[in-house]
Amino acid sequence: MNHINICPSCLHMSSCVLTTQKDKVWSCSEYDEKGFEENHLPENQVLNKTVKLETELV
Amino acid sequence: MTTLTKEIKKEEKKVPVRGMMDNVMEQFESAANQIKLHPNIKKILSITNNEIIVNFPVKMDNGDVEVFTGYRVQHNNALGPYKGGLRYHPTVDIDAARALAMWMTWKTSLAGLPYGGGKGGIKLDPSKYSQSELERITRRFTYALADNIGPEHDIPAPDVNTNSQTMAWMADTYMSTRPPAQRSANQHVVTGKPAGSGGLEGRDRATGYGVYLSIKFWAEKNAQVLTDKKFIVQGFGNVGYWAAYFLEQDGAKLVAVQDANGSIQNPKGIKVEDLYNYSQINEGSIVSFPQAQPVDNDKFFGLDCDICIPAALGNQITKDNASKIKAQLIAEGANGPTNVEGEKILLKRGVTIIPDILCNSGGVVGSYFEWLQNRNGELWQLNEVMAKLDKKLKESFDKVYDYSRQEGIDMRTAAYCIAIQRIERAYVQRGIFP
C-alpha cells in the first residue's frame, strides 16, 4: 500500500501535466500546498522560487 | 565476520513497507547481492533502529485544544547521527517515514558524510492552520521529541511543507530547553535554518549546483565539453532552475523546459534568467514564454538534446518513453525519476544515468556544511561553500564512476554498493555490542 501521496493537497492537482499517477508522488519540485504560501509567506515572496518551500529530501 | 553471529529478534523491530519505495528496495537487494553483503548486516539494514510516535496537545487560536500525532523514524546510525527531513502532511505516518529514513541512510553514506538516516513529520494539513498555530505545533512537537533529537544524535531538516522558518522555531525551542550555558552550542540540532540564524549561504542552490557538477564531472571523464551541449529540464523549481543556471554559465544551451503547467521548447536556446523572470510574473509558470514555442507534454522527453535533467518527480522515464529519449546522459535531479523498466531500456541503449542518490546529494552535503559551521562556531562565505561542495561532490562522483567502470556495472548499482559497503565496514570494524 502506498501511504505517501502529496498530490491531493497540491495547488496544481487539477491542472498538472507532469504525471497521471497522482497516487504515487512522494516528492515533487513543483509541489505547492493549497493555500499554504498565500497564508504563510509574505505577499512579495509568494511563488518566488528563490524562497519557495524546500521540498527536497535532505 | 565472526562477531556478527547473534540473531536479531524479529519482533523487536518492524520491517519497512515495500510498496512505496519498491525501486529503492530493489536497488538495495541488487546491490546487497552484488557486494555479497553479509546476511547479518543485511538483517540490520532491513529494519529501523528506533520509531518514535508522540501525541501532543496544542492550543488553537480560538482557544480549543487539538491533539496532533508526530513521528520520527531513525533507521541507522552506524556512521553518525540520524539525518533527514520532517514533513507536515496528511499522509505522514510511520510506514512513510520508515521507507524514507532508510533511503536517507544510503544517501548520507554515499555522500561520505558522518550521518545515518532518519525521517519524520506531523500528520496534518498545514493550509488549515494559521502561522501562529503552526509555530505552536512545531514548538510543542520539538518539546515532545525531547532528547530523541539532538545535534549529535538526530538532526532534522526541512521537507514537504516545512521550511527555514519551521527549522528556526525548532532550533529556538530545542535551545531553550537546554541549560543557559549550553544553548548556543546546540544550534546545529536542525539544518535548513535561515541564513541569519545559523543557516548556510547558498543552501538554496546547493542541490541544483550538485546536479550541474555531476554533469560537468561526467563530461570531464568522457573528454567532452559542455559548450553548446543542448539540455532539457523537467521542473523549474529550486533544483531545475539552479542546475540550468550553472550549465548555461558553462556554455550549455537550455532547449526545453516542462513544469506543472506545460512544456516549451526553443532549439536555438532559452535564456535561463529570462525564463525565470518571466515565471515570476506569470504565477510561477513557464507556459507562454514569448521566446519559446509550446510543445506536446507527451513529446517532452523525446526532444532533441544531449542531456536530460528530470528534476521534478518520480516515475517519469518509463518503458513507455525510454526508447524515445535522444539524450546520451540523464542527470536525475529529482528523486526516483527513472523506474526500473525505463532504466533497463536506457542502459541497453548505452545511455548513462547519473542516479538521484548521487546527482541530487548537494542538498544533504549543504546541510552537513551548515551543521559543521554551527558546530565549529564559524560563518562561511558563499564562495567558500561552493568550493567545498565542489570538492565533496567530486569525491563521491569519482568513487561511483570508477567503481562502475571497474566492476562493469551501472552507476546506480555502483552508488548503492558504495553506500552499503561503507556501512558494512563500520559494523565489521566495531562489531555488535555486547
Tab-separated table of C-alpha atoms in Angstrom:
chain	number	residue	atom	x	y	z
A	1	MET	CA	0.000	0.000	0.000
A	2	ASN	CA	1.289	3.443	-0.928
A	3	HIS	CA	0.984	5.744	2.078
A	4	ILE	CA	2.682	8.847	0.770
A	5	ASN	CA	0.684	10.825	-1.725
A	6	ILE	CA	1.264	14.555	-1.843
A	7	CYS	CA	-0.757	15.378	-4.977
A	8	PRO	CA	-4.217	15.743	-3.370
A	9	SER	CA	-3.043	18.714	-1.312
A	10	CYS	CA	-1.110	20.342	-4.180
A	11	LEU	CA	-2.239	23.576	-5.774
A	12	HIS	CA	-1.593	22.130	-9.249
A	13	MET	CA	-3.513	18.863	-8.679
A	14	SER	CA	-6.267	19.501	-11.237
A	15	SER	CA	-4.095	21.000	-13.975
A	16	CYS	CA	-0.693	19.300	-13.513
A	17	VAL	CA	0.709	17.825	-16.721
A	18	LEU	CA	3.646	16.030	-15.115
A	19	THR	CA	2.045	12.748	-14.168
A	20	THR	CA	-1.133	10.741	-14.434
A	21	GLN	CA	-0.044	8.652	-11.441
A	22	LYS	CA	-1.172	11.167	-8.859
A	23	ASP	CA	-1.493	8.496	-6.180
A	24	LYS	CA	2.231	7.684	-6.213
A	25	VAL	CA	4.030	11.000	-5.766
A	26	TRP	CA	6.088	11.381	-2.588
A	27	SER	CA	8.430	14.168	-3.667
A	28	CYS	CA	7.999	16.878	-6.323
A	29	SER	CA	9.808	20.141	-7.085
A	30	GLU	CA	6.573	21.676	-8.373
A	31	TYR	CA	4.602	20.925	-5.199
A	32	ASP	CA	2.742	23.877	-3.705
A	33	GLU	CA	0.437	23.291	-0.749
A	34	LYS	CA	-3.055	24.620	-1.449
A	35	GLY	CA	-3.396	27.904	0.382
A	36	PHE	CA	-0.108	27.423	2.250
A	37	GLU	CA	2.076	30.026	0.563
A	38	GLU	CA	-0.709	32.573	0.468
A	39	ASN	CA	-1.391	32.117	4.167
A	40	HIS	CA	2.108	31.753	5.470
A	41	LEU	CA	4.539	33.727	3.336
A	42	PRO	CA	4.789	37.494	2.982
A	43	GLU	CA	2.957	38.696	-0.143
A	44	ASN	CA	6.152	39.563	-2.029
A	45	GLN	CA	7.515	36.040	-1.539
A	46	VAL	CA	4.573	34.054	-2.869
A	47	LEU	CA	5.613	31.973	-5.883
A	48	ASN	CA	9.089	33.425	-5.762
A	49	LYS	CA	11.173	30.366	-6.454
A	50	THR	CA	14.238	31.543	-4.597
A	51	VAL	CA	12.248	31.322	-1.373
A	52	LYS	CA	9.870	28.571	-2.463
A	53	LEU	CA	9.228	25.874	0.122
A	54	GLU	CA	12.076	23.421	0.275
A	55	THR	CA	10.744	20.062	-0.773
A	56	GLU	CA	13.981	18.295	-1.406
A	57	LEU	CA	14.836	15.289	0.661
A	58	VAL	CA	17.607	16.378	2.897
B	1	MET	CA	32.808	-11.627	10.361
B	2	THR	CA	32.914	-13.788	13.443
B	3	THR	CA	31.482	-11.121	15.696
B	4	LEU	CA	28.154	-10.868	13.876
B	5	THR	CA	26.546	-14.136	14.765
B	6	LYS	CA	23.791	-13.138	17.163
B	7	GLU	CA	20.275	-13.437	15.754
B	8	ILE	CA	18.171	-10.275	15.883
B	9	LYS	CA	14.730	-10.990	17.297
B	10	LYS	CA	12.280	-10.164	14.519
B	11	GLU	CA	9.576	-8.969	16.859
B	12	GLU	CA	11.834	-6.240	18.266
B	13	LYS	CA	11.822	-4.134	15.128
B	14	LYS	CA	9.462	-3.600	12.228
B	15	VAL	CA	10.204	-4.289	8.583
B	16	PRO	CA	9.689	-1.245	6.340
B	17	VAL	CA	6.740	-1.340	3.952
B	18	ARG	CA	7.883	-2.131	0.397
B	19	GLY	CA	5.035	-0.775	-1.684
B	20	MET	CA	6.020	2.866	-1.558
B	21	MET	CA	9.697	2.601	-2.349
B	22	ASP	CA	9.872	-0.506	-4.490
B	23	ASN	CA	12.640	0.929	-6.617
B	24	VAL	CA	14.827	1.717	-3.617
B	25	MET	CA	14.281	-1.684	-2.050
B	26	GLU	CA	15.010	-3.399	-5.345
B	27	GLN	CA	18.235	-1.433	-5.649
B	28	PHE	CA	19.205	-2.351	-2.098
B	29	GLU	CA	18.629	-6.045	-2.818
B	30	SER	CA	20.533	-5.832	-6.073
B	31	ALA	CA	23.484	-4.009	-4.506
B	32	ALA	CA	23.495	-6.326	-1.476
B	33	ASN	CA	23.784	-9.302	-3.839
B	34	GLN	CA	26.446	-7.576	-5.919
B	35	ILE	CA	28.697	-6.923	-2.915
B	36	LYS	CA	27.701	-10.191	-1.217
B	37	LEU	CA	26.580	-8.292	1.864
B	38	HIS	CA	26.840	-10.388	4.998
B	39	PRO	CA	23.355	-11.749	5.901
B	40	ASN	CA	23.612	-10.386	9.450
B	41	ILE	CA	24.313	-6.882	8.240
B	42	LYS	CA	21.539	-7.198	5.671
B	43	LYS	CA	19.230	-8.086	8.561
B	44	ILE	CA	20.272	-4.982	10.472
B	45	LEU	CA	19.904	-2.659	7.484
B	46	SER	CA	16.499	-4.052	6.520
B	47	ILE	CA	14.936	-2.700	9.694
B	48	THR	CA	14.811	0.581	11.572
B	49	ASN	CA	16.670	1.268	14.825
B	50	ASN	CA	14.017	3.408	16.519
B	51	GLU	CA	10.494	4.566	15.785
B	52	ILE	CA	9.116	7.385	17.883
B	53	ILE	CA	5.431	8.352	17.912
B	54	VAL	CA	4.345	11.338	20.001
B	55	ASN	CA	0.831	12.631	20.612
B	56	PHE	CA	0.843	16.203	21.831
B	57	PRO	CA	-1.799	18.864	22.546
B	58	VAL	CA	-1.703	22.381	21.088
B	59	LYS	CA	-3.961	25.332	21.844
B	60	MET	CA	-5.593	26.733	18.689
B	61	ASP	CA	-6.272	30.428	18.012
B	62	ASN	CA	-9.929	30.004	19.046
B	63	GLY	CA	-8.983	28.523	22.419
B	64	ASP	CA	-9.777	24.897	21.525
B	65	VAL	CA	-7.141	22.226	22.084
B	66	GLU	CA	-6.186	19.858	19.257
B	67	VAL	CA	-4.070	16.727	19.674
B	68	PHE	CA	-1.528	16.016	16.914
B	69	THR	CA	0.499	12.912	16.095
B	70	GLY	CA	4.154	13.301	15.206
B	71	TYR	CA	6.652	10.700	14.039
B	72	ARG	CA	10.392	10.260	13.900
B	73	VAL	CA	11.939	7.138	12.459
B	74	GLN	CA	15.651	6.543	12.989
B	75	HIS	CA	16.808	3.926	10.518
B	76	ASN	CA	20.529	3.514	11.120
B	77	ASN	CA	23.324	5.418	12.852
B	78	ALA	CA	26.366	3.246	12.199
B	79	LEU	CA	28.120	6.202	10.551
B	80	GLY	CA	26.876	9.030	12.763
B	81	PRO	CA	23.789	10.935	13.944
B	82	TYR	CA	20.492	10.313	12.153
B	83	LYS	CA	19.790	12.897	9.442
B	84	GLY	CA	16.634	13.554	7.467
B	85	GLY	CA	13.658	15.786	6.864
B	86	LEU	CA	10.441	16.489	8.703
B	87	ARG	CA	7.300	16.825	6.593
B	88	TYR	CA	3.919	18.232	7.539
B	89	HIS	CA	1.305	16.414	5.505
B	90	PRO	CA	-1.921	14.424	5.977
B	91	THR	CA	-0.233	11.287	4.553
B	92	VAL	CA	2.628	11.269	7.061
B	93	ASP	CA	2.687	8.051	9.042
B	94	ILE	CA	5.179	5.582	10.401
B	95	ASP	CA	5.341	3.473	7.204
B	96	ALA	CA	6.085	6.502	5.068
B	97	ALA	CA	8.743	7.747	7.446
B	98	ARG	CA	10.291	4.275	7.657
B	99	ALA	CA	10.936	3.945	3.929
B	100	LEU	CA	12.221	7.498	3.561
B	101	ALA	CA	14.514	7.133	6.592
B	102	MET	CA	16.110	4.080	5.009
B	103	TRP	CA	16.685	5.996	1.791
B	104	MET	CA	18.436	8.737	3.779
B	105	THR	CA	20.848	6.154	5.236
B	106	TRP	CA	22.068	5.247	1.747
B	107	LYS	CA	22.207	8.861	0.642
B	108	THR	CA	24.307	10.153	3.543
B	109	SER	CA	26.590	7.142	3.360
B	110	LEU	CA	27.249	7.581	-0.354
B	111	ALA	CA	27.942	11.284	0.158
B	112	GLY	CA	30.678	10.289	2.617
B	113	LEU	CA	29.041	12.157	5.487
B	114	PRO	CA	29.259	11.157	9.159
B	115	TYR	CA	25.485	10.635	9.291
B	116	GLY	CA	22.868	7.928	9.355
B	117	GLY	CA	19.298	8.134	8.075
B	118	GLY	CA	16.100	9.429	9.666
B	119	LYS	CA	12.741	10.858	8.652
B	120	GLY	CA	9.586	12.097	10.307
B	121	GLY	CA	6.849	14.632	10.435
B	122	ILE	CA	3.403	15.525	11.690
B	123	LYS	CA	0.169	14.234	10.227
B	124	LEU	CA	-1.644	17.484	9.432
B	125	ASP	CA	-2.803	19.707	6.596
B	126	PRO	CA	-0.848	22.948	7.142
B	127	SER	CA	-3.201	25.006	4.987
B	128	LYS	CA	-5.837	24.630	7.714
B	129	TYR	CA	-3.722	26.365	10.378
B	130	SER	CA	-2.597	29.936	10.944
B	131	GLN	CA	1.055	30.905	11.135
B	132	SER	CA	0.895	31.224	14.917
B	133	GLU	CA	-0.807	27.819	15.238
B	134	LEU	CA	1.905	26.243	13.073
B	135	GLU	CA	4.520	27.854	15.270
B	136	ARG	CA	2.949	26.406	18.437
B	137	ILE	CA	2.526	22.984	16.766
B	138	THR	CA	6.214	22.990	15.727
B	139	ARG	CA	7.443	24.108	19.119
B	140	ARG	CA	5.327	21.591	21.012
B	141	PHE	CA	6.411	18.791	18.652
B	142	THR	CA	10.050	19.714	19.273
B	143	TYR	CA	9.410	19.636	23.015
B	144	ALA	CA	7.634	16.262	22.729
B	145	LEU	CA	10.545	14.768	20.786
B	146	ALA	CA	12.822	15.982	23.586
B	147	ASP	CA	16.137	14.110	23.652
B	148	ASN	CA	15.114	11.877	20.764
B	149	ILE	CA	16.633	14.619	18.613
B	150	GLY	CA	19.882	16.456	19.261
B	151	PRO	CA	22.849	17.958	17.416
B	152	GLU	CA	24.930	14.816	17.923
B	153	HIS	CA	22.041	12.349	17.832
B	154	ASP	CA	19.327	13.165	15.266
B	155	ILE	CA	19.302	16.290	13.113
B	156	PRO	CA	16.032	17.127	11.308
B	157	ALA	CA	15.786	19.338	8.201
B	158	PRO	CA	13.019	20.813	6.000
B	159	ASP	CA	10.908	18.609	3.743
B	160	VAL	CA	7.385	18.852	2.285
B	161	ASN	CA	5.543	21.854	3.831
B	162	THR	CA	8.329	22.702	6.246
B	163	ASN	CA	10.881	25.431	5.569
B	164	SER	CA	13.617	27.545	7.101
B	165	GLN	CA	11.070	29.226	9.403
B	166	THR	CA	9.993	25.822	10.764
B	167	MET	CA	13.645	24.962	11.428
B	168	ALA	CA	14.242	28.318	13.166
B	169	TRP	CA	11.334	27.582	15.545
B	170	MET	CA	12.660	24.082	16.206
B	171	ALA	CA	16.193	25.311	16.900
B	172	ASP	CA	14.923	28.045	19.216
B	173	THR	CA	12.677	25.635	21.138
B	174	TYR	CA	15.338	22.966	21.488
B	175	MET	CA	17.949	25.502	22.591
B	176	SER	CA	15.520	26.968	25.141
B	177	THR	CA	15.193	23.577	26.831
B	178	ARG	CA	18.959	23.362	27.453
B	179	PRO	CA	20.788	24.902	30.431
B	180	PRO	CA	21.693	28.549	29.656
B	181	ALA	CA	25.404	27.923	29.149
B	182	GLN	CA	24.726	25.150	26.612
B	183	ARG	CA	22.103	26.889	24.484
B	184	SER	CA	24.229	28.364	21.727
B	185	ALA	CA	26.211	25.130	21.485
B	186	ASN	CA	23.030	23.379	20.316
B	187	GLN	CA	22.152	25.467	17.282
B	188	HIS	CA	23.054	22.572	14.965
B	189	VAL	CA	20.129	20.465	16.235
B	190	VAL	CA	18.476	21.201	12.871
B	191	THR	CA	19.737	22.291	9.443
B	192	GLY	CA	17.979	24.348	6.804
B	193	LYS	CA	17.740	27.371	9.096
B	194	PRO	CA	17.541	30.932	7.698
B	195	ALA	CA	20.947	32.354	6.760
B	196	GLY	CA	20.679	34.950	9.548
B	197	SER	CA	20.039	32.293	12.200
B	198	GLY	CA	22.853	29.855	11.618
B	199	GLY	CA	21.779	28.810	8.114
B	200	LEU	CA	24.201	28.298	5.237
B	201	GLU	CA	24.853	30.857	2.499
B	202	GLY	CA	23.966	29.237	-0.820
B	203	ARG	CA	21.799	26.478	0.658
B	204	ASP	CA	19.091	27.382	-1.907
B	205	ARG	CA	21.333	26.457	-4.839
B	206	ALA	CA	23.233	23.533	-3.320
B	207	THR	CA	21.133	20.752	-4.885
B	208	GLY	CA	20.988	22.341	-8.353
B	209	TYR	CA	24.694	23.107	-8.215
B	210	GLY	CA	25.328	19.468	-7.367
B	211	VAL	CA	23.311	18.368	-10.410
B	212	TYR	CA	25.388	20.690	-12.594
B	213	LEU	CA	28.645	19.430	-11.062
B	214	SER	CA	27.676	15.802	-11.674
B	215	ILE	CA	27.143	16.614	-15.358
B	216	LYS	CA	30.415	18.536	-15.504
B	217	PHE	CA	32.371	15.693	-13.877
B	218	TRP	CA	30.809	13.202	-16.281
B	219	ALA	CA	31.768	15.391	-19.250
B	220	GLU	CA	35.359	15.658	-17.985
B	221	LYS	CA	35.617	11.886	-17.571
B	222	ASN	CA	34.373	11.428	-21.125
B	223	ALA	CA	36.571	14.125	-22.677
B	224	GLN	CA	33.573	16.253	-23.602
B	225	VAL	CA	32.920	19.961	-23.177
B	226	LEU	CA	29.625	21.470	-22.056
B	227	THR	CA	29.812	24.358	-24.523
B	228	ASP	CA	26.879	24.121	-26.969
B	229	LYS	CA	25.563	20.949	-25.381
B	230	LYS	CA	21.753	21.005	-25.555
B	231	PHE	CA	19.839	20.142	-22.394
B	232	ILE	CA	16.218	19.837	-21.314
B	233	VAL	CA	14.882	20.251	-17.768
B	234	GLN	CA	11.713	18.877	-16.233
B	235	GLY	CA	10.763	21.007	-13.239
B	236	PHE	CA	11.779	24.635	-12.891
B	237	GLY	CA	11.838	24.742	-9.092
B	238	ASN	CA	14.951	25.231	-6.983
B	239	VAL	CA	16.771	22.215	-8.417
B	240	GLY	CA	15.874	22.617	-12.104
B	241	TYR	CA	16.437	26.354	-12.143
B	242	TRP	CA	19.851	26.328	-10.476
B	243	ALA	CA	21.091	23.341	-12.498
B	244	ALA	CA	20.091	25.179	-15.699
B	245	TYR	CA	21.644	28.414	-14.420
B	246	PHE	CA	25.080	26.853	-13.837
B	247	LEU	CA	25.016	24.804	-17.043
B	248	GLU	CA	24.288	27.946	-19.043
B	249	GLN	CA	27.248	29.668	-17.373
B	250	ASP	CA	29.396	26.853	-18.777
B	251	GLY	CA	28.121	27.398	-22.325
B	252	ALA	CA	25.434	24.707	-22.477
B	253	LYS	CA	22.087	25.558	-24.091
B	254	LEU	CA	18.685	25.081	-22.467
B	255	VAL	CA	16.339	23.971	-25.289
B	256	ALA	CA	13.194	22.802	-23.480
B	257	VAL	CA	11.504	23.021	-20.082
B	258	GLN	CA	8.465	21.329	-18.586
B	259	ASP	CA	6.703	22.340	-15.389
B	260	ALA	CA	3.350	21.516	-13.784
B	261	ASN	CA	1.566	23.770	-16.268
B	262	GLY	CA	3.040	22.706	-19.600
B	263	SER	CA	6.088	22.376	-21.847
B	264	ILE	CA	8.043	24.821	-24.008
B	265	GLN	CA	10.981	24.500	-26.401
B	266	ASN	CA	13.337	26.575	-28.476
B	267	PRO	CA	16.052	24.658	-30.350
B	268	LYS	CA	18.057	27.892	-30.591
B	269	GLY	CA	18.155	28.201	-26.810
B	270	ILE	CA	16.156	29.626	-23.904
B	271	LYS	CA	17.848	32.193	-21.649
B	272	VAL	CA	17.578	30.800	-18.114
B	273	GLU	CA	17.361	34.144	-16.341
B	274	ASP	CA	14.769	35.485	-18.808
B	275	LEU	CA	12.617	32.401	-18.265
B	276	TYR	CA	12.981	32.695	-14.514
B	277	ASN	CA	11.988	36.370	-14.545
B	278	TYR	CA	9.039	35.552	-16.800
B	279	SER	CA	7.848	32.802	-14.449
B	280	GLN	CA	7.930	35.250	-11.546
B	281	ILE	CA	5.351	37.485	-13.203
B	282	ASN	CA	3.365	34.542	-14.590
B	283	GLU	CA	2.276	32.929	-11.299
B	284	GLY	CA	5.311	30.668	-11.278
B	285	SER	CA	4.527	29.140	-14.673
B	286	ILE	CA	6.830	28.884	-17.698
B	287	VAL	CA	3.941	28.430	-20.136
B	288	SER	CA	3.607	31.015	-22.959
B	289	PHE	CA	7.174	32.278	-22.510
B	290	PRO	CA	7.500	34.595	-25.532
B	291	GLN	CA	10.939	33.339	-26.649
B	292	ALA	CA	9.838	29.693	-26.938
B	293	GLN	CA	7.182	27.563	-28.571
B	294	PRO	CA	4.742	25.245	-26.817
B	295	VAL	CA	5.395	21.530	-27.198
B	296	ASP	CA	3.222	18.470	-26.528
B	297	ASN	CA	3.729	17.305	-22.974
B	298	ASP	CA	3.955	13.693	-24.130
B	299	LYS	CA	6.775	14.547	-26.531
B	300	PHE	CA	8.935	16.364	-23.976
B	301	PHE	CA	11.347	13.545	-23.119
B	302	GLY	CA	11.768	12.669	-26.803
B	303	LEU	CA	13.009	16.149	-27.768
B	304	ASP	CA	16.418	16.500	-29.391
B	305	CYS	CA	19.097	17.131	-26.732
B	306	ASP	CA	22.390	15.843	-25.324
B	307	ILE	CA	21.497	15.969	-21.628
B	308	CYS	CA	18.153	15.343	-19.941
B	309	ILE	CA	17.547	16.564	-16.382
B	310	PRO	CA	14.396	15.188	-14.776
B	311	ALA	CA	14.243	17.471	-11.730
B	312	ALA	CA	10.596	17.315	-10.692
B	313	LEU	CA	9.221	13.972	-9.520
B	314	GLY	CA	9.444	10.197	-9.691
B	315	ASN	CA	8.433	7.676	-12.378
B	316	GLN	CA	8.916	9.976	-15.364
B	317	ILE	CA	11.175	7.833	-17.517
B	318	THR	CA	9.458	4.505	-18.029
B	319	LYS	CA	9.178	1.724	-20.607
B	320	ASP	CA	6.757	3.980	-22.492
B	321	ASN	CA	9.211	6.785	-23.252
B	322	ALA	CA	12.735	5.429	-22.562
B	323	SER	CA	13.261	4.276	-26.145
B	324	LYS	CA	12.377	7.750	-27.472
B	325	ILE	CA	14.946	9.634	-25.387
B	326	LYS	CA	17.644	11.262	-27.530
B	327	ALA	CA	19.926	12.377	-24.684
B	328	GLN	CA	23.140	10.460	-24.046
B	329	LEU	CA	23.106	11.470	-20.377
B	330	ILE	CA	20.293	11.515	-17.793
B	331	ALA	CA	21.071	13.534	-14.647
B	332	GLU	CA	18.476	12.699	-12.004
B	333	GLY	CA	17.783	15.926	-10.118
B	334	ALA	CA	14.502	14.547	-8.752
B	335	ASN	CA	14.062	11.507	-6.531
B	336	GLY	CA	13.361	8.316	-8.496
B	337	PRO	CA	12.578	9.843	-11.923
B	338	THR	CA	13.629	6.686	-13.809
B	339	ASN	CA	11.792	3.497	-12.976
B	340	VAL	CA	13.288	0.027	-13.212
B	341	GLU	CA	11.865	-0.827	-16.671
B	342	GLY	CA	12.829	2.572	-18.083
B	343	GLU	CA	16.353	2.213	-16.748
B	344	LYS	CA	16.825	-1.221	-18.327
B	345	ILE	CA	15.918	0.179	-21.752
B	346	LEU	CA	18.233	3.178	-21.369
B	347	LEU	CA	21.190	1.116	-20.195
B	348	LYS	CA	20.716	-1.301	-23.075
B	349	ARG	CA	20.860	1.674	-25.431
B	350	GLY	CA	24.104	2.881	-23.845
B	351	VAL	CA	22.599	5.951	-22.176
B	352	THR	CA	24.360	6.949	-18.946
B	353	ILE	CA	22.246	7.705	-15.872
B	354	ILE	CA	23.714	9.709	-13.000
B	355	PRO	CA	21.500	8.312	-10.228
B	356	ASP	CA	19.440	10.517	-7.916
B	357	ILE	CA	21.217	9.340	-4.776
B	358	LEU	CA	24.435	10.854	-6.200
B	359	CYS	CA	23.149	13.558	-8.547
B	360	ASN	CA	20.899	15.411	-6.071
B	361	SER	CA	23.062	14.911	-2.987
B	362	GLY	CA	24.221	18.557	-2.998
B	363	GLY	CA	21.322	19.357	-0.663
B	364	VAL	CA	22.341	16.991	2.095
B	365	VAL	CA	26.009	17.965	1.705
B	366	GLY	CA	24.894	21.591	2.133
B	367	SER	CA	23.103	20.551	5.318
B	368	TYR	CA	26.305	18.926	6.574
B	369	PHE	CA	28.199	22.168	5.938
B	370	GLU	CA	25.605	24.125	7.908
B	371	TRP	CA	25.944	21.644	10.780
B	372	LEU	CA	29.753	21.892	10.677
B	373	GLN	CA	29.636	25.673	10.503
B	374	ASN	CA	27.421	25.866	13.619
B	375	ARG	CA	29.382	23.175	15.448
B	376	ASN	CA	32.677	24.999	14.867
B	377	GLY	CA	31.275	28.456	15.553
B	378	GLU	CA	32.118	29.671	12.047
B	379	LEU	CA	30.390	31.664	9.311
B	380	TRP	CA	31.237	30.613	5.774
B	381	GLN	CA	31.099	32.899	2.722
B	382	LEU	CA	29.195	31.812	-0.392
B	383	ASN	CA	32.331	31.194	-2.498
B	384	GLU	CA	33.776	29.069	0.307
B	385	VAL	CA	30.582	26.980	0.451
B	386	MET	CA	30.584	26.430	-3.312
B	387	ALA	CA	34.262	25.413	-3.306
B	388	LYS	CA	33.642	22.912	-0.505
B	389	LEU	CA	30.613	21.495	-2.344
B	390	ASP	CA	32.745	21.089	-5.439
B	391	LYS	CA	35.374	19.100	-3.557
B	392	LYS	CA	32.940	16.879	-1.665
B	393	LEU	CA	30.781	16.070	-4.675
B	394	LYS	CA	33.825	15.334	-6.846
B	395	GLU	CA	34.949	12.711	-4.337
B	396	SER	CA	31.538	10.989	-4.429
B	397	PHE	CA	31.245	11.204	-8.201
B	398	ASP	CA	34.712	9.796	-8.822
B	399	LYS	CA	34.100	6.910	-6.436
B	400	VAL	CA	30.847	5.934	-8.136
B	401	TYR	CA	32.160	6.426	-11.670
B	402	ASP	CA	35.361	4.497	-11.082
B	403	TYR	CA	33.569	1.670	-9.250
B	404	SER	CA	31.023	1.313	-12.031
B	405	ARG	CA	33.841	1.082	-14.621
B	406	GLN	CA	35.888	-1.294	-12.526
B	407	GLU	CA	33.004	-3.676	-11.841
B	408	GLY	CA	31.273	-3.249	-15.201
B	409	ILE	CA	28.003	-2.148	-13.619
B	410	ASP	CA	25.726	0.874	-13.991
B	411	MET	CA	26.262	3.959	-11.857
B	412	ARG	CA	23.125	3.434	-9.758
B	413	THR	CA	24.127	-0.057	-8.676
B	414	ALA	CA	27.662	1.233	-8.070
B	415	ALA	CA	26.306	4.053	-5.878
B	416	TYR	CA	24.262	1.675	-3.740
B	417	CYS	CA	27.200	-0.739	-3.461
B	418	ILE	CA	29.498	2.025	-2.194
B	419	ALA	CA	26.869	3.329	0.240
B	420	ILE	CA	26.120	-0.082	1.709
B	421	GLN	CA	29.769	-1.180	1.804
B	422	ARG	CA	30.661	1.887	3.854
B	423	ILE	CA	28.080	0.963	6.494
B	424	GLU	CA	29.112	-2.692	6.356
B	425	ARG	CA	32.712	-1.683	7.017
B	426	ALA	CA	31.672	0.253	10.116
B	427	TYR	CA	29.853	-2.786	11.516
B	428	VAL	CA	32.740	-5.125	10.738
B	429	GLN	CA	35.223	-2.801	12.452
B	430	ARG	CA	33.063	-2.144	15.505
B	431	GLY	CA	31.324	-5.477	15.919
B	432	ILE	CA	27.997	-5.808	17.697
B	433	PHE	CA	27.574	-4.905	21.381
B	434	PRO	CA	27.803	-6.753	23.761
